[in-house]
Amino acid sequence: MIPIKKILVPTDFSFCSKSAVEYAAFLAEPLEATVVVLHIWDQPRYIDSQTILKAPEQNEMSLTDFMEKQSESEMKKFTEHLSEKAKKLISTRSILGAAYEKILQIAKEDSFDLIVMGTHGRTGISHSILGSVAEKIVRQAPCPVVTISQSGKEDPRGKYKDKHHGVPHAPSSNSYAVEGYLKADHMD
């Protein structure tokens, strides 16, 4: 079995992404793994990245600089709820690009052992039009992927806690595989 030492958690700052970060931190602790929370923002196609923005009471800055600043601010808010113990395991990154392409690129280049990510669970026409970043990642990732569904609106240590082993899991078949990995090799 491949040891899990590096966990990637892509985020769009949604509730299911928050659950994914909590789940990854929970997995990382007994495995002594590190977690990288990654936010990817995509520049609007109709605006040049060097477009200068001027907000009231702020200095002029390029769209790229503005988005990086916003992303850092959102990331700080997004991770502030985590325990001090979890914060020690986690680092954050924000980059520009197409989400699924950058996630796959970083997972491969930085040799991540596991990706934990939220999924909104879109179906029907919205799934057909918008696609699913999570689905693309699951199909093409260079490592295992655990998905945390939007329907899992409870604390991952609450509703989805396995009564026999105390291991939380979201309603995803991949999470059961990781749970088995933890029980078999690392949680004795």
PDB file of C-alpha atoms in Angstrom:
ATOM      1  CA  MET A   1       0.000   0.000   0.000  1.00  0.00           C
ATOM      2  CA  ILE A   2       1.307   3.448  -0.910  1.00  0.00           C
ATOM      3  CA  PRO A   3       1.840   5.633   2.162  1.00  0.00           C
ATOM      4  CA  ILE A   4      -0.168   8.851   2.243  1.00  0.00           C
ATOM      5  CA  LYS A   5       2.155  11.739   3.129  1.00  0.00           C
ATOM      6  CA  LYS A   6       0.880  14.583   0.932  1.00  0.00           C
ATOM      7  CA  ILE A   7      -2.810  15.452   0.584  1.00  0.00           C
ATOM      8  CA  LEU A   8      -4.118  18.043  -1.888  1.00  0.00           C
ATOM      9  CA  VAL A   9      -7.432  19.775  -1.162  1.00  0.00           C
ATOM     10  CA  PRO A  10      -8.696  21.975  -3.990  1.00  0.00           C
ATOM     11  CA  THR A  11     -11.213  24.545  -2.771  1.00  0.00           C
ATOM     12  CA  ASP A  12     -13.768  26.940  -4.190  1.00  0.00           C
ATOM     13  CA  PHE A  13     -14.552  28.117  -0.627  1.00  0.00           C
ATOM     14  CA  SER A  14     -17.933  26.329  -0.646  1.00  0.00           C
ATOM     15  CA  PHE A  15     -19.412  24.350   2.246  1.00  0.00           C
ATOM     16  CA  CYS A  16     -18.440  21.026   0.702  1.00  0.00           C
ATOM     17  CA  SER A  17     -14.875  22.331   0.272  1.00  0.00           C
ATOM     18  CA  LYS A  18     -14.832  23.241   3.958  1.00  0.00           C
ATOM     19  CA  SER A  19     -15.890  19.697   4.792  1.00  0.00           C
ATOM     20  CA  ALA A  20     -13.141  18.377   2.498  1.00  0.00           C
ATOM     21  CA  VAL A  21     -10.488  20.405   4.358  1.00  0.00           C
ATOM     22  CA  GLU A  22     -11.749  19.128   7.715  1.00  0.00           C
ATOM     23  CA  TYR A  23     -11.761  15.564   6.409  1.00  0.00           C
ATOM     24  CA  ALA A  24      -8.243  15.892   4.973  1.00  0.00           C
ATOM     25  CA  ALA A  25      -6.955  17.295   8.286  1.00  0.00           C
ATOM     26  CA  PHE A  26      -8.570  14.379  10.098  1.00  0.00           C
ATOM     27  CA  LEU A  27      -6.885  11.892   7.745  1.00  0.00           C
ATOM     28  CA  ALA A  28      -3.540  13.684   7.852  1.00  0.00           C
ATOM     29  CA  GLU A  29      -3.060  13.601  11.612  1.00  0.00           C
ATOM     30  CA  PRO A  30      -2.644   9.841  12.188  1.00  0.00           C
ATOM     31  CA  LEU A  31      -0.753   9.478   8.907  1.00  0.00           C
ATOM     32  CA  GLU A  32       1.602  12.338   9.778  1.00  0.00           C
ATOM     33  CA  ALA A  33       0.783  13.778   6.361  1.00  0.00           C
ATOM     34  CA  THR A  34       0.795  17.362   5.160  1.00  0.00           C
ATOM     35  CA  VAL A  35      -2.209  19.037   3.558  1.00  0.00           C
ATOM     36  CA  VAL A  36      -2.103  21.698   0.856  1.00  0.00           C
ATOM     37  CA  VAL A  37      -5.324  23.673   0.418  1.00  0.00           C
ATOM     38  CA  LEU A  38      -5.360  24.980  -3.144  1.00  0.00           C
ATOM     39  CA  HIS A  39      -7.573  27.694  -4.599  1.00  0.00           C
ATOM     40  CA  ILE A  40      -7.514  28.263  -8.336  1.00  0.00           C
ATOM     41  CA  TRP A  41      -9.102  31.317  -9.835  1.00  0.00           C
ATOM     42  CA  ASP A  42      -9.760  31.636 -13.515  1.00  0.00           C
ATOM     43  CA  GLN A  43      -9.438  35.022 -15.123  1.00  0.00           C
ATOM     44  CA  PRO A  44     -12.460  36.129 -17.170  1.00  0.00           C
ATOM     45  CA  ARG A  45     -11.665  35.543 -20.846  1.00  0.00           C
ATOM     46  CA  TYR A  46     -12.885  39.002 -21.846  1.00  0.00           C
ATOM     47  CA  ILE A  47     -10.598  40.926 -19.455  1.00  0.00           C
ATOM     48  CA  ASP A  48      -6.832  41.184 -19.816  1.00  0.00           C
ATOM     49  CA  SER A  49      -4.909  40.165 -16.686  1.00  0.00           C
ATOM     50  CA  GLN A  50      -3.081  43.494 -16.681  1.00  0.00           C
ATOM     51  CA  THR A  51      -6.295  45.532 -16.642  1.00  0.00           C
ATOM     52  CA  ILE A  52      -5.941  48.159 -13.930  1.00  0.00           C
ATOM     53  CA  LEU A  53      -8.597  48.274 -11.228  1.00  0.00           C
ATOM     54  CA  LYS A  54      -9.259  51.127  -8.834  1.00  0.00           C
ATOM     55  CA  ALA A  55     -11.603  50.571  -5.910  1.00  0.00           C
ATOM     56  CA  PRO A  56     -12.626  53.403  -3.566  1.00  0.00           C
ATOM     57  CA  GLU A  57      -9.980  54.038  -0.922  1.00  0.00           C
ATOM     58  CA  GLN A  58      -7.530  51.567  -2.507  1.00  0.00           C
ATOM     59  CA  ASN A  59      -4.494  51.885  -4.744  1.00  0.00           C
ATOM     60  CA  GLU A  60      -4.658  50.961  -8.395  1.00  0.00           C
ATOM     61  CA  MET A  61      -3.700  47.359  -9.101  1.00  0.00           C
ATOM     62  CA  SER A  62      -3.833  44.866 -11.944  1.00  0.00           C
ATOM     63  CA  LEU A  63      -6.624  42.327 -12.134  1.00  0.00           C
ATOM     64  CA  THR A  64      -4.068  39.605 -11.343  1.00  0.00           C
ATOM     65  CA  ASP A  65      -2.838  41.423  -8.227  1.00  0.00           C
ATOM     66  CA  PHE A  66      -6.409  42.127  -7.121  1.00  0.00           C
ATOM     67  CA  MET A  67      -7.469  38.488  -7.537  1.00  0.00           C
ATOM     68  CA  GLU A  68      -4.392  37.217  -5.696  1.00  0.00           C
ATOM     69  CA  LYS A  69      -5.125  39.590  -2.806  1.00  0.00           C
ATOM     70  CA  GLN A  70      -8.788  38.542  -2.733  1.00  0.00           C
ATOM     71  CA  SER A  71      -7.879  34.869  -2.889  1.00  0.00           C
ATOM     72  CA  GLU A  72      -5.419  35.198   0.010  1.00  0.00           C
ATOM     73  CA  SER A  73      -8.053  37.011   2.071  1.00  0.00           C
ATOM     74  CA  GLU A  74     -10.694  34.372   1.331  1.00  0.00           C
ATOM     75  CA  MET A  75      -8.231  31.568   2.104  1.00  0.00           C
ATOM     76  CA  LYS A  76      -7.445  33.106   5.483  1.00  0.00           C
ATOM     77  CA  LYS A  77     -11.176  33.306   6.336  1.00  0.00           C
ATOM     78  CA  PHE A  78     -11.730  29.815   4.963  1.00  0.00           C
ATOM     79  CA  THR A  79      -9.103  28.179   7.203  1.00  0.00           C
ATOM     80  CA  GLU A  80      -9.558  30.242  10.376  1.00  0.00           C
ATOM     81  CA  HIS A  81     -12.131  27.804  11.811  1.00  0.00           C
ATOM     82  CA  LEU A  82      -9.632  24.933  11.868  1.00  0.00           C
ATOM     83  CA  SER A  83      -8.086  23.789  15.117  1.00  0.00           C
ATOM     84  CA  GLU A  84      -4.536  24.850  15.910  1.00  0.00           C
ATOM     85  CA  LYS A  85      -3.465  21.228  15.494  1.00  0.00           C
ATOM     86  CA  ALA A  86      -4.994  21.095  11.995  1.00  0.00           C
ATOM     87  CA  LYS A  87      -3.458  24.447  11.032  1.00  0.00           C
ATOM     88  CA  LYS A  88       0.003  23.022  11.721  1.00  0.00           C
ATOM     89  CA  LEU A  89      -0.596  20.329   9.072  1.00  0.00           C
ATOM     90  CA  ILE A  90      -1.956  22.705   6.448  1.00  0.00           C
ATOM     91  CA  SER A  91      -0.386  25.109   3.982  1.00  0.00           C
ATOM     92  CA  THR A  92      -2.266  27.131   1.378  1.00  0.00           C
ATOM     93  CA  ARG A  93      -1.749  28.148  -2.240  1.00  0.00           C
ATOM     94  CA  SER A  94      -3.698  30.316  -4.652  1.00  0.00           C
ATOM     95  CA  ILE A  95      -2.979  30.287  -8.374  1.00  0.00           C
ATOM     96  CA  LEU A  96      -4.398  31.422 -11.688  1.00  0.00           C
ATOM     97  CA  GLY A  97      -5.683  28.885 -14.217  1.00  0.00           C
ATOM     98  CA  ALA A  98      -8.402  26.459 -15.241  1.00  0.00           C
ATOM     99  CA  ALA A  99      -9.361  24.510 -12.117  1.00  0.00           C
ATOM    100  CA  TYR A 100      -9.267  20.901 -13.243  1.00  0.00           C
ATOM    101  CA  GLU A 101      -6.147  21.387 -15.391  1.00  0.00           C
ATOM    102  CA  LYS A 102      -4.189  23.035 -12.578  1.00  0.00           C
ATOM    103  CA  ILE A 103      -5.339  20.489  -9.983  1.00  0.00           C
ATOM    104  CA  LEU A 104      -4.147  17.622 -12.173  1.00  0.00           C
ATOM    105  CA  GLN A 105      -0.893  19.414 -12.989  1.00  0.00           C
ATOM    106  CA  ILE A 106      -0.069  20.181  -9.347  1.00  0.00           C
ATOM    107  CA  ALA A 107      -1.095  16.713  -8.145  1.00  0.00           C
ATOM    108  CA  LYS A 108       1.311  15.171 -10.643  1.00  0.00           C
ATOM    109  CA  GLU A 109       4.215  17.644 -10.454  1.00  0.00           C
ATOM    110  CA  ASP A 110       4.221  17.803  -6.652  1.00  0.00           C
ATOM    111  CA  SER A 111       3.662  14.036  -6.245  1.00  0.00           C
ATOM    112  CA  PHE A 112       0.554  14.165  -4.068  1.00  0.00           C
ATOM    113  CA  ASP A 113      -0.567  10.835  -2.627  1.00  0.00           C
ATOM    114  CA  LEU A 114      -4.256  11.735  -2.233  1.00  0.00           C
ATOM    115  CA  ILE A 115      -6.729  14.395  -3.353  1.00  0.00           C
ATOM    116  CA  VAL A 116      -9.686  15.218  -1.101  1.00  0.00           C
ATOM    117  CA  MET A 117     -12.253  17.516  -2.670  1.00  0.00           C
ATOM    118  CA  GLY A 118     -15.827  18.633  -2.388  1.00  0.00           C
ATOM    119  CA  THR A 119     -18.399  18.043  -5.079  1.00  0.00           C
ATOM    120  CA  HIS A 120     -21.585  20.006  -5.552  1.00  0.00           C
ATOM    121  CA  GLY A 121     -23.466  16.982  -6.863  1.00  0.00           C
ATOM    122  CA  ARG A 122     -24.957  18.751  -9.881  1.00  0.00           C
ATOM    123  CA  THR A 123     -27.086  16.586 -12.135  1.00  0.00           C
ATOM    124  CA  GLY A 124     -29.111  16.962 -15.281  1.00  0.00           C
ATOM    125  CA  ILE A 125     -28.764  20.047 -17.432  1.00  0.00           C
ATOM    126  CA  SER A 126     -26.572  22.003 -14.981  1.00  0.00           C
ATOM    127  CA  HIS A 127     -24.083  19.094 -14.951  1.00  0.00           C
ATOM    128  CA  SER A 128     -24.204  18.883 -18.751  1.00  0.00           C
ATOM    129  CA  ILE A 129     -23.565  22.602 -19.191  1.00  0.00           C
ATOM    130  CA  LEU A 130     -21.172  23.277 -16.321  1.00  0.00           C
ATOM    131  CA  GLY A 131     -19.476  19.890 -16.198  1.00  0.00           C
ATOM    132  CA  SER A 132     -17.909  18.645 -13.023  1.00  0.00           C
ATOM    133  CA  VAL A 133     -14.405  19.500 -11.917  1.00  0.00           C
ATOM    134  CA  ALA A 134     -14.565  16.663  -9.385  1.00  0.00           C
ATOM    135  CA  GLU A 135     -15.596  14.164 -12.056  1.00  0.00           C
ATOM    136  CA  LYS A 136     -12.700  15.184 -14.300  1.00  0.00           C
ATOM    137  CA  ILE A 137     -10.281  14.900 -11.389  1.00  0.00           C
ATOM    138  CA  VAL A 138     -11.569  11.451 -10.366  1.00  0.00           C
ATOM    139  CA  ARG A 139     -11.185  10.200 -13.937  1.00  0.00           C
ATOM    140  CA  GLN A 140      -7.724  11.641 -14.632  1.00  0.00           C
ATOM    141  CA  ALA A 141      -5.910  12.064 -11.305  1.00  0.00           C
ATOM    142  CA  PRO A 142      -2.494  10.475 -10.828  1.00  0.00           C
ATOM    143  CA  CYS A 143      -3.489   9.430  -7.296  1.00  0.00           C
ATOM    144  CA  PRO A 144      -6.608   8.321  -5.369  1.00  0.00           C
ATOM    145  CA  VAL A 145      -9.399  10.884  -4.941  1.00  0.00           C
ATOM    146  CA  VAL A 146     -11.876  11.165  -2.069  1.00  0.00           C
ATOM    147  CA  THR A 147     -14.961  13.244  -2.832  1.00  0.00           C
ATOM    148  CA  ILE A 148     -17.080  14.926  -0.196  1.00  0.00           C
ATOM    149  CA  SER A 149     -20.597  15.487  -1.493  1.00  0.00           C
ATOM    150  CA  GLN A 150     -22.672  18.623  -1.050  1.00  0.00           C
ATOM    151  CA  SER A 151     -25.323  16.509   0.638  1.00  0.00           C
ATOM    152  CA  GLY A 152     -22.926  15.884   3.532  1.00  0.00           C
ATOM    153  CA  LYS A 153     -23.959  19.082   5.318  1.00  0.00           C
ATOM    154  CA  GLU A 154     -22.931  17.838   8.721  1.00  0.00           C
ATOM    155  CA  ASP A 155     -19.627  18.037  10.527  1.00  0.00           C
ATOM    156  CA  PRO A 156     -17.549  15.138   9.137  1.00  0.00           C
ATOM    157  CA  ARG A 157     -16.954  13.968  12.723  1.00  0.00           C
ATOM    158  CA  GLY A 158     -20.695  14.008  13.409  1.00  0.00           C
ATOM    159  CA  LYS A 159     -23.284  12.488  11.112  1.00  0.00           C
ATOM    160  CA  TYR A 160     -20.891  10.339   9.091  1.00  0.00           C
ATOM    161  CA  LYS A 161     -18.904   8.929  11.989  1.00  0.00           C
ATOM    162  CA  ASP A 162     -18.510   5.174  11.785  1.00  0.00           C
ATOM    163  CA  LYS A 163     -19.959   3.862  15.043  1.00  0.00           C
ATOM    164  CA  HIS A 164     -17.544   0.932  15.234  1.00  0.00           C
ATOM    165  CA  HIS A 165     -14.242   2.574  14.420  1.00  0.00           C
ATOM    166  CA  GLY A 166     -14.670   6.316  15.001  1.00  0.00           C
ATOM    167  CA  VAL A 167     -13.525   7.087  11.459  1.00  0.00           C
ATOM    168  CA  PRO A 168     -15.564   9.799   9.750  1.00  0.00           C
ATOM    169  CA  HIS A 169     -16.616   9.321   6.174  1.00  0.00           C
ATOM    170  CA  ALA A 170     -18.679  11.228   3.689  1.00  0.00           C
ATOM    171  CA  PRO A 171     -21.186   9.496   1.428  1.00  0.00           C
ATOM    172  CA  SER A 172     -18.638   8.567  -1.250  1.00  0.00           C
ATOM    173  CA  SER A 173     -17.363   5.142  -2.192  1.00  0.00           C
ATOM    174  CA  ASN A 174     -13.798   6.480  -2.350  1.00  0.00           C
ATOM    175  CA  SER A 175     -13.932   7.522   1.287  1.00  0.00           C
ATOM    176  CA  TYR A 176     -14.674   3.943   2.312  1.00  0.00           C
ATOM    177  CA  ALA A 177     -11.508   2.834   0.502  1.00  0.00           C
ATOM    178  CA  VAL A 178      -9.436   5.363   2.455  1.00  0.00           C
ATOM    179  CA  GLU A 179     -11.179   4.318   5.661  1.00  0.00           C
ATOM    180  CA  GLY A 180     -10.137   0.720   4.955  1.00  0.00           C
ATOM    181  CA  TYR A 181      -6.580   1.873   4.303  1.00  0.00           C
ATOM    182  CA  LEU A 182      -6.491   3.677   7.633  1.00  0.00           C
ATOM    183  CA  LYS A 183      -7.899   0.729   9.559  1.00  0.00           C
ATOM    184  CA  ALA A 184      -5.674  -1.857   7.899  1.00  0.00           C
ATOM    185  CA  ASP A 185      -2.314  -0.166   8.064  1.00  0.00           C
ATOM    186  CA  HIS A 186      -2.286   2.859  10.263  1.00  0.00           C
ATOM    187  CA  MET A 187      -4.952   2.959  12.946  1.00  0.00           C
ATOM    188  CA  ASP A 188      -4.202  -0.121  15.032  1.00  0.00           C
TER     189      ASP A 188
END
